[in-house]
CSV table of N, CA, C and O in Angstrom, one decimal:
chain,number,residue,atom,x,y,z
A,2,UNK,N,43.1,154.8,-109.1
A,2,UNK,CA,43.3,155.7,-109.0
A,2,UNK,C,42.3,156.1,-107.1
A,2,UNK,O,42.5,156.8,-106.0
A,3,UNK,N,40.8,155.4,-106.9
A,3,UNK,CA,40.1,155.7,-106.2
A,3,UNK,C,40.9,154.6,-105.0
A,3,UNK,O,40.5,155.4,-103.9
A,4,UNK,N,42.0,154.0,-105.0
A,4,UNK,CA,42.4,152.5,-103.9
A,4,UNK,C,43.3,153.7,-103.7
A,4,UNK,O,43.4,154.1,-101.9
A,5,UNK,N,44.2,154.9,-104.1
A,5,UNK,CA,45.3,155.9,-103.7
A,5,UNK,C,44.4,156.8,-103.0
A,5,UNK,O,44.7,157.0,-101.9
A,6,UNK,N,43.1,157.0,-103.5
A,6,UNK,CA,42.0,158.0,-102.6
A,6,UNK,C,41.9,157.2,-101.6
A,6,UNK,O,42.3,158.0,-99.6
A,7,UNK,N,41.2,156.7,-101.4
A,7,UNK,CA,41.3,155.5,-100.1
A,7,UNK,C,41.8,155.5,-99.2
A,7,UNK,O,42.3,155.8,-97.8
A,8,UNK,N,43.0,155.4,-100.0
A,8,UNK,CA,44.3,155.3,-98.5
A,8,UNK,C,44.3,156.5,-97.9
A,8,UNK,O,44.8,156.3,-96.7
A,9,UNK,N,43.9,157.7,-98.5
A,9,UNK,CA,43.8,159.3,-97.5
A,9,UNK,C,43.1,159.1,-96.6
A,9,UNK,O,43.8,160.1,-95.5
A,10,UNK,N,42.0,158.3,-96.1
A,10,UNK,CA,41.4,159.1,-95.4
A,10,UNK,C,41.5,159.1,-94.3
A,10,UNK,O,41.3,159.9,-93.7
A,11,UNK,N,42.1,158.4,-93.9
A,11,UNK,CA,42.8,158.1,-92.1
A,11,UNK,C,43.7,158.9,-92.5
A,11,UNK,O,44.4,159.4,-90.9
A,12,UNK,N,44.3,159.1,-92.8
A,12,UNK,CA,46.0,159.6,-92.9
A,12,UNK,C,45.8,161.3,-92.7
A,12,UNK,O,46.6,161.9,-92.1
A,13,UNK,N,45.5,161.6,-93.5
A,13,UNK,CA,45.3,163.1,-93.4
A,13,UNK,C,43.5,163.3,-94.2
A,13,UNK,O,43.2,163.7,-95.3
A,14,UNK,N,42.4,163.6,-93.4
A,14,UNK,CA,41.3,163.8,-94.0
A,14,UNK,C,41.2,165.1,-95.1
A,14,UNK,O,40.5,165.2,-95.3
A,15,UNK,N,41.8,166.3,-94.2
A,15,UNK,CA,41.6,167.0,-95.2
A,15,UNK,C,41.3,167.4,-96.3
A,15,UNK,O,41.2,167.9,-97.5
A,16,UNK,N,42.9,167.0,-96.7
A,16,UNK,CA,43.2,166.1,-98.1
A,16,UNK,C,42.2,165.0,-98.4
A,16,UNK,O,41.9,165.4,-100.4
A,17,UNK,N,42.1,164.2,-98.2
A,17,UNK,CA,41.1,163.3,-98.7
A,17,UNK,C,39.7,164.2,-99.1
A,17,UNK,O,39.3,163.4,-100.5
A,18,UNK,N,39.5,164.8,-98.5
A,18,UNK,CA,37.9,165.7,-99.3
A,18,UNK,C,38.3,166.7,-99.8
A,18,UNK,O,37.9,166.4,-100.8
A,19,UNK,N,39.8,167.1,-100.3
A,19,UNK,CA,39.3,168.4,-101.1
A,19,UNK,C,40.2,167.3,-102.7
A,19,UNK,O,39.6,168.2,-103.0
A,20,UNK,N,40.7,166.8,-102.0
A,20,UNK,CA,41.7,165.5,-103.1
A,20,UNK,C,40.3,165.0,-103.7
A,20,UNK,O,40.3,164.8,-105.0
A,21,UNK,N,39.6,164.3,-102.7
A,21,UNK,CA,38.2,163.8,-103.5
A,21,UNK,C,37.7,164.4,-103.9
A,21,UNK,O,36.4,164.0,-105.4
A,22,UNK,N,37.4,165.7,-103.5
A,22,UNK,CA,36.2,167.0,-104.5
A,22,UNK,C,36.7,167.1,-105.4
A,22,UNK,O,36.0,167.2,-107.0
A,23,UNK,N,37.9,167.4,-106.2
A,23,UNK,CA,38.6,166.9,-107.0
A,23,UNK,C,38.2,166.8,-107.9
A,23,UNK,O,38.4,166.6,-109.5
A,24,UNK,N,37.9,165.3,-107.9
A,24,UNK,CA,38.3,164.0,-108.8
A,24,UNK,C,37.0,163.7,-109.4
A,24,UNK,O,36.7,163.6,-109.6
A,25,UNK,N,36.4,164.5,-108.1
A,25,UNK,CA,34.8,163.7,-108.4
A,25,UNK,C,34.2,165.0,-109.5
A,25,UNK,O,33.2,164.1,-110.8
A,26,UNK,N,35.0,165.4,-108.9
A,26,UNK,CA,34.6,167.4,-110.7
A,26,UNK,C,35.2,166.5,-112.1
A,26,UNK,O,34.6,166.5,-112.8
A,27,UNK,N,36.0,166.5,-112.0
A,27,UNK,CA,37.3,165.5,-112.6
A,27,UNK,C,36.0,164.3,-113.9
A,27,UNK,O,36.1,164.5,-114.7
A,28,UNK,N,35.3,163.9,-112.6
A,28,UNK,CA,35.5,162.6,-113.4
A,28,UNK,C,34.1,163.2,-113.4
A,28,UNK,O,33.5,162.0,-115.2
A,29,UNK,N,33.3,163.5,-113.3
A,29,UNK,CA,32.0,163.9,-113.9
A,29,UNK,C,32.7,164.8,-115.1
A,29,UNK,O,31.5,164.1,-116.1
A,30,UNK,N,33.1,165.4,-115.7
A,30,UNK,CA,33.5,166.0,-116.3
A,30,UNK,C,33.8,165.4,-117.4
A,30,UNK,O,33.6,165.6,-118.9
A,31,UNK,N,34.2,164.4,-117.2
A,31,UNK,CA,34.1,163.0,-118.3
A,31,UNK,C,33.9,162.0,-118.6
A,31,UNK,O,34.0,161.5,-119.4
A,32,UNK,N,32.8,162.2,-117.7
A,32,UNK,CA,31.0,161.0,-117.5
A,32,UNK,C,31.5,160.3,-117.7
A,32,UNK,O,31.2,158.8,-117.8
A,33,UNK,N,32.3,159.6,-116.3
A,33,UNK,CA,32.8,158.5,-115.7
A,33,UNK,C,31.9,158.3,-115.2
A,33,UNK,O,31.8,158.7,-113.1
A,34,UNK,N,31.0,157.4,-115.5
A,34,UNK,CA,30.1,157.5,-114.8
A,34,UNK,C,30.2,156.7,-112.8
A,34,UNK,O,30.1,157.1,-111.5
A,35,UNK,N,30.9,155.2,-113.4
A,35,UNK,CA,31.3,154.8,-112.6
A,35,UNK,C,32.7,155.3,-111.4
A,35,UNK,O,31.7,155.0,-110.1
A,36,UNK,N,32.8,156.1,-111.6
A,36,UNK,CA,33.9,156.4,-110.6
A,36,UNK,C,33.5,157.5,-109.8
A,36,UNK,O,33.9,158.1,-108.6
A,37,UNK,N,32.7,158.4,-110.4
A,37,UNK,CA,31.6,159.1,-110.0
A,37,UNK,C,31.1,158.3,-108.3
A,37,UNK,O,30.8,159.0,-107.4
A,38,UNK,N,30.1,157.4,-108.4
A,38,UNK,CA,30.2,156.6,-107.9
A,38,UNK,C,30.5,156.4,-106.7
A,38,UNK,O,30.4,155.9,-105.6
A,39,UNK,N,31.9,155.7,-107.4
A,39,UNK,CA,32.8,154.9,-106.6
A,39,UNK,C,33.5,156.2,-105.4
A,39,UNK,O,34.0,156.4,-104.3
A,40,UNK,N,34.1,157.2,-106.4
A,40,UNK,CA,34.3,158.2,-105.6
A,40,UNK,C,33.0,158.8,-104.0
A,40,UNK,O,33.8,158.7,-103.3
A,41,UNK,N,31.7,158.9,-104.8
A,41,UNK,CA,31.4,159.5,-103.6
A,41,UNK,C,31.4,157.9,-102.1
A,41,UNK,O,30.3,158.3,-100.6
A,42,UNK,N,30.6,157.1,-103.3
A,42,UNK,CA,30.7,155.9,-101.8
A,42,UNK,C,32.1,156.0,-101.1
A,42,UNK,O,32.3,155.6,-100.0
A,43,UNK,N,32.9,156.6,-101.5
A,43,UNK,CA,33.7,157.0,-100.2
A,43,UNK,C,34.4,157.9,-99.7
A,43,UNK,O,34.6,157.7,-98.6
A,44,UNK,N,32.9,158.6,-99.6
A,44,UNK,CA,33.0,159.2,-98.6
A,44,UNK,C,32.9,160.8,-99.2
A,44,UNK,O,32.4,162.0,-98.2
A,45,UNK,N,33.1,161.1,-100.3
A,45,UNK,CA,32.7,162.3,-100.2
A,45,UNK,C,32.0,163.2,-100.7
A,45,UNK,O,31.2,163.1,-101.7
A,46,UNK,N,32.2,164.2,-99.9
A,46,UNK,CA,30.7,164.8,-100.2
A,46,UNK,C,30.4,164.6,-101.8
A,46,UNK,O,31.4,165.8,-102.4
A,47,UNK,N,28.7,165.1,-102.5
A,47,UNK,CA,29.4,165.3,-103.3
A,47,UNK,C,28.6,166.5,-104.0
A,47,UNK,O,28.7,166.8,-104.6
A,48,UNK,N,28.6,167.6,-103.2
A,48,UNK,CA,27.9,169.3,-103.8
A,48,UNK,C,29.3,170.0,-103.4
A,48,UNK,O,29.4,169.8,-101.8
A,49,UNK,N,29.5,170.8,-103.4
A,49,UNK,CA,30.0,172.3,-103.1
A,49,UNK,C,29.3,173.2,-102.3
A,49,UNK,O,29.2,174.6,-103.8
A,50,UNK,N,29.0,173.3,-101.6
A,50,UNK,CA,28.2,174.6,-101.3
A,50,UNK,C,28.5,175.6,-101.3
A,50,UNK,O,28.2,177.2,-101.5
A,51,UNK,N,30.3,175.6,-101.4
A,51,UNK,CA,30.7,177.4,-101.5
A,51,UNK,C,31.1,177.8,-102.1
A,51,UNK,O,31.2,178.9,-103.2
A,52,UNK,N,30.4,177.0,-103.9
A,52,UNK,CA,30.8,177.5,-105.1
A,52,UNK,C,29.9,175.7,-105.5
A,52,UNK,O,30.2,175.3,-106.5
A,53,UNK,N,27.9,176.4,-106.0
A,53,UNK,CA,27.4,174.9,-106.5
A,53,UNK,C,28.3,175.1,-108.0
A,53,UNK,O,27.5,173.6,-108.5
A,54,UNK,N,28.3,175.7,-108.8
A,54,UNK,CA,28.7,176.1,-110.1
A,54,UNK,C,30.3,175.5,-110.4
A,54,UNK,O,30.3,175.2,-111.8
A,55,UNK,N,30.3,175.2,-109.4
A,55,UNK,CA,31.7,173.8,-109.1
A,55,UNK,C,30.9,172.4,-108.8
A,55,UNK,O,32.6,172.3,-108.4
A,56,UNK,N,30.5,172.3,-108.1
A,56,UNK,CA,30.1,170.7,-107.8
A,56,UNK,C,29.5,170.1,-109.4
A,56,UNK,O,29.7,170.2,-110.4
A,57,UNK,N,30.0,168.9,-108.9
A,57,UNK,CA,29.7,167.3,-110.3
A,57,UNK,C,28.2,168.1,-111.1
A,57,UNK,O,28.6,167.4,-112.2
A,58,UNK,N,27.6,167.4,-110.5
A,58,UNK,CA,26.1,168.3,-111.0
A,58,UNK,C,26.0,169.6,-111.9
A,58,UNK,O,26.1,168.3,-113.3
A,59,UNK,N,26.7,169.8,-111.8
A,59,UNK,CA,26.6,171.0,-112.6
A,59,UNK,C,27.9,170.7,-114.2
A,59,UNK,O,27.4,171.1,-115.0
A,60,UNK,N,28.7,170.1,-113.5
A,60,UNK,CA,29.7,170.4,-114.5
A,60,UNK,C,29.9,168.9,-115.3
A,60,UNK,O,30.1,170.0,-116.5
A,61,UNK,N,29.0,168.1,-114.8
A,61,UNK,CA,28.7,167.1,-115.5
A,61,UNK,C,28.2,167.6,-116.7
A,61,UNK,O,27.5,167.5,-118.0
A,62,UNK,N,26.9,168.6,-116.2
A,62,UNK,CA,25.4,168.5,-117.3
A,62,UNK,C,26.1,169.6,-118.4
A,62,UNK,O,26.0,170.1,-119.2
A,63,UNK,N,27.4,170.2,-117.8
A,63,UNK,CA,27.9,171.8,-118.6
A,63,UNK,C,28.6,171.2,-120.2
A,63,UNK,O,28.5,171.8,-121.4
A,64,UNK,N,29.2,169.8,-119.3
A,64,UNK,CA,30.0,169.5,-120.1
A,64,UNK,C,28.6,168.2,-121.7
A,64,UNK,O,29.7,166.9,-122.1
A,65,UNK,N,28.0,167.8,-121.4
A,65,UNK,CA,26.9,167.7,-121.6
A,65,UNK,C,26.9,165.9,-120.9
A,65,UNK,O,26.7,165.1,-121.5
A,66,UNK,N,27.8,165.0,-120.1
A,66,UNK,CA,26.9,164.1,-119.3
A,66,UNK,C,25.9,164.2,-118.8
A,66,UNK,O,26.4,164.6,-117.3
A,67,UNK,N,24.8,163.8,-119.4
A,67,UNK,CA,23.5,163.8,-119.1
A,67,UNK,C,23.4,162.7,-118.4
A,67,UNK,O,22.8,162.6,-117.2
A,68,UNK,N,23.8,161.5,-118.5
A,68,UNK,CA,23.8,160.0,-117.9
A,68,UNK,C,24.5,160.8,-116.2
A,68,UNK,O,24.0,160.0,-115.5
A,69,UNK,N,25.8,161.1,-116.3
A,69,UNK,CA,26.4,161.4,-114.5
A,69,UNK,C,25.7,162.2,-113.6
A,69,UNK,O,25.1,162.0,-113.4
A,70,UNK,N,25.2,163.1,-115.0
A,70,UNK,CA,24.1,164.6,-113.9
A,70,UNK,C,23.1,163.7,-113.3
A,70,UNK,O,22.4,163.7,-112.3
A,71,UNK,N,22.8,162.8,-114.2
A,71,UNK,CA,21.1,161.9,-113.8
A,71,UNK,C,22.2,161.0,-112.5
A,71,UNK,O,21.4,160.7,-111.0
A,72,UNK,N,22.6,160.5,-112.6
A,72,UNK,CA,23.5,159.3,-112.2
A,72,UNK,C,23.6,160.2,-110.2
A,72,UNK,O,23.5,159.5,-109.3
A,73,UNK,N,24.2,161.8,-111.3
A,73,UNK,CA,24.6,162.4,-109.3
A,73,UNK,C,23.8,162.8,-108.5
A,73,UNK,O,23.6,162.6,-107.4
A,74,UNK,N,22.7,162.8,-109.8
A,74,UNK,CA,21.1,163.3,-108.6
A,74,UNK,C,20.6,162.0,-108.5
A,74,UNK,O,20.2,161.8,-107.2
A,75,UNK,N,21.0,161.0,-108.9
A,75,UNK,CA,20.5,159.4,-108.2
A,75,UNK,C,20.7,158.9,-106.6
A,75,UNK,O,20.8,159.0,-105.3
A,76,UNK,N,22.0,160.0,-106.5
A,76,UNK,CA,22.6,159.9,-105.7
A,76,UNK,C,22.9,161.0,-104.2
A,76,UNK,O,23.3,160.2,-103.1
A,77,UNK,N,21.7,162.1,-104.3
A,77,UNK,CA,21.8,162.3,-103.9
A,77,UNK,C,22.3,163.7,-104.5
A,77,UNK,O,22.5,164.8,-103.0
A,78,UNK,N,22.8,164.6,-105.5
A,78,UNK,CA,23.5,165.8,-105.5
A,78,UNK,C,22.3,166.9,-105.6
A,78,UNK,O,21.0,166.7,-106.1
A,79,UNK,N,22.5,168.4,-104.9
A,79,UNK,CA,21.2,169.6,-105.0
A,79,UNK,C,22.1,169.4,-107.1
A,79,UNK,O,22.0,170.4,-107.6
A,80,UNK,N,20.0,169.8,-107.3
A,80,UNK,CA,19.3,169.8,-108.3
A,80,UNK,C,19.2,171.2,-108.5
A,80,UNK,O,19.6,172.0,-109.6
A,81,UNK,N,19.6,172.1,-107.6
A,81,UNK,CA,19.5,173.6,-107.6
A,81,UNK,C,20.6,174.2,-108.4
A,81,UNK,O,20.0,175.6,-109.0
A,82,UNK,N,21.6,173.9,-108.5
A,82,UNK,CA,22.2,174.7,-109.7
A,82,UNK,C,21.8,175.5,-111.4
A,82,UNK,O,21.9,175.6,-112.0
A,83,UNK,N,21.0,173.5,-111.3
A,83,UNK,CA,20.3,173.6,-112.3
A,83,UNK,C,19.7,174.2,-113.0
A,83,UNK,O,19.2,174.1,-114.1
A,84,UNK,N,18.5,174.3,-111.8
A,84,UNK,CA,17.1,174.8,-111.4
A,84,UNK,C,17.0,176.6,-112.9
A,84,UNK,O,16.9,177.1,-113.3
A,85,UNK,N,18.9,177.2,-112.3
A,85,UNK,CA,19.2,178.0,-112.8
A,85,UNK,C,19.4,178.5,-114.0
A,85,UNK,O,19.6,179.4,-114.8
A,86,UNK,N,19.6,177.4,-115.1
A,86,UNK,CA,20.2,176.7,-116.2
A,86,UNK,C,19.0,176.1,-116.8
A,86,UNK,O,19.2,175.4,-116.9
A,87,UNK,N,18.4,176.8,-117.5
A,87,UNK,CA,16.8,175.8,-117.8
A,87,UNK,C,17.9,174.5,-119.1
A,87,UNK,O,16.7,173.5,-119.1
A,88,UNK,N,18.7,174.4,-119.5
A,88,UNK,CA,18.5,173.7,-120.5
A,88,UNK,C,19.1,172.3,-120.6
A,88,UNK,O,19.1,171.8,-120.1
A,89,UNK,N,19.9,172.9,-118.9
A,89,UNK,CA,20.6,171.5,-118.0
A,89,UNK,C,19.4,170.8,-117.7
A,89,UNK,O,18.7,169.6,-117.4
A,90,UNK,N,18.0,172.0,-116.2
A,90,UNK,CA,17.0,171.5,-116.4
A,90,UNK,C,16.1,170.7,-116.7
A,90,UNK,O,15.5,169.6,-116.2
A,91,UNK,N,15.8,171.2,-118.5
A,91,UNK,CA,15.1,169.9,-119.3
A,91,UNK,C,15.9,169.2,-119.6
A,91,UNK,O,15.1,167.7,-119.2
A,92,UNK,N,16.9,168.4,-119.4
A,92,UNK,CA,17.7,167.6,-120.2
A,92,UNK,C,17.1,166.8,-118.4
A,92,UNK,O,17.4,165.5,-118.6
A,93,UNK,N,17.8,167.1,-117.4
A,93,UNK,CA,17.6,166.5,-116.5
A,93,UNK,C,15.9,165.5,-116.1
A,93,UNK,O,15.8,164.8,-115.6
A,94,UNK,N,15.3,166.9,-116.4
A,94,UNK,CA,13.2,166.4,-116.1
A,94,UNK,C,13.5,165.7,-116.9
A,94,UNK,O,13.2,164.0,-116.6
A,95,UNK,N,13.3,166.1,-118.3
A,95,UNK,CA,13.4,164.3,-119.3
A,95,UNK,C,14.3,163.2,-119.2
A,95,UNK,O,13.5,162.5,-119.1
A,96,UNK,N,15.2,163.3,-118.7
A,96,UNK,CA,15.8,162.0,-118.3
A,96,UNK,C,14.9,161.1,-116.9
A,96,UNK,O,14.6,160.2,-116.6
A,97,UNK,N,14.8,162.2,-115.7
A,97,UNK,CA,13.8,161.4,-114.8
A,97,UNK,C,12.2,161.1,-115.2
A,97,UNK,O,12.3,159.6,-114.9
A,98,UNK,N,11.8,161.2,-116.9
A,98,UNK,CA,10.3,161.7,-116.7
A,98,UNK,C,9.8,159.7,-117.3
A,98,UNK,O,9.6,159.3,-118.1
A,99,UNK,N,12.0,159.7,-118.2
A,99,UNK,CA,12.1,158.5,-119.3
A,99,UNK,C,12.3,156.9,-118.1
A,99,UNK,O,12.5,156.5,-118.4
A,100,UNK,N,12.5,156.8,-116.8
A,100,UNK,CA,13.4,156.1,-116.2
A,100,UNK,C,11.8,156.0,-115.6
A,100,UNK,O,10.8,156.1,-115.4
């Protein structure tokens, strides 16, 4: 799936970003941490500035995939959407303290 996504980067950059962003959120929802890292490394933006509550880190935390959320944070995801929801903030914060 990532190989196919990578093939789009030069053929249709807008579709590449749109599709890649959706794939990133889907992978985060499912806790597919390695896929999230690969998608971000392809150049897909890690955050969704138009809807931070549809960002990969928020979706991962919302579905209990705290390892994936922590990895996305380490990759540079914006922590702000989680700060407004104490339960996610506490779990992420405790993960940071345990590293």
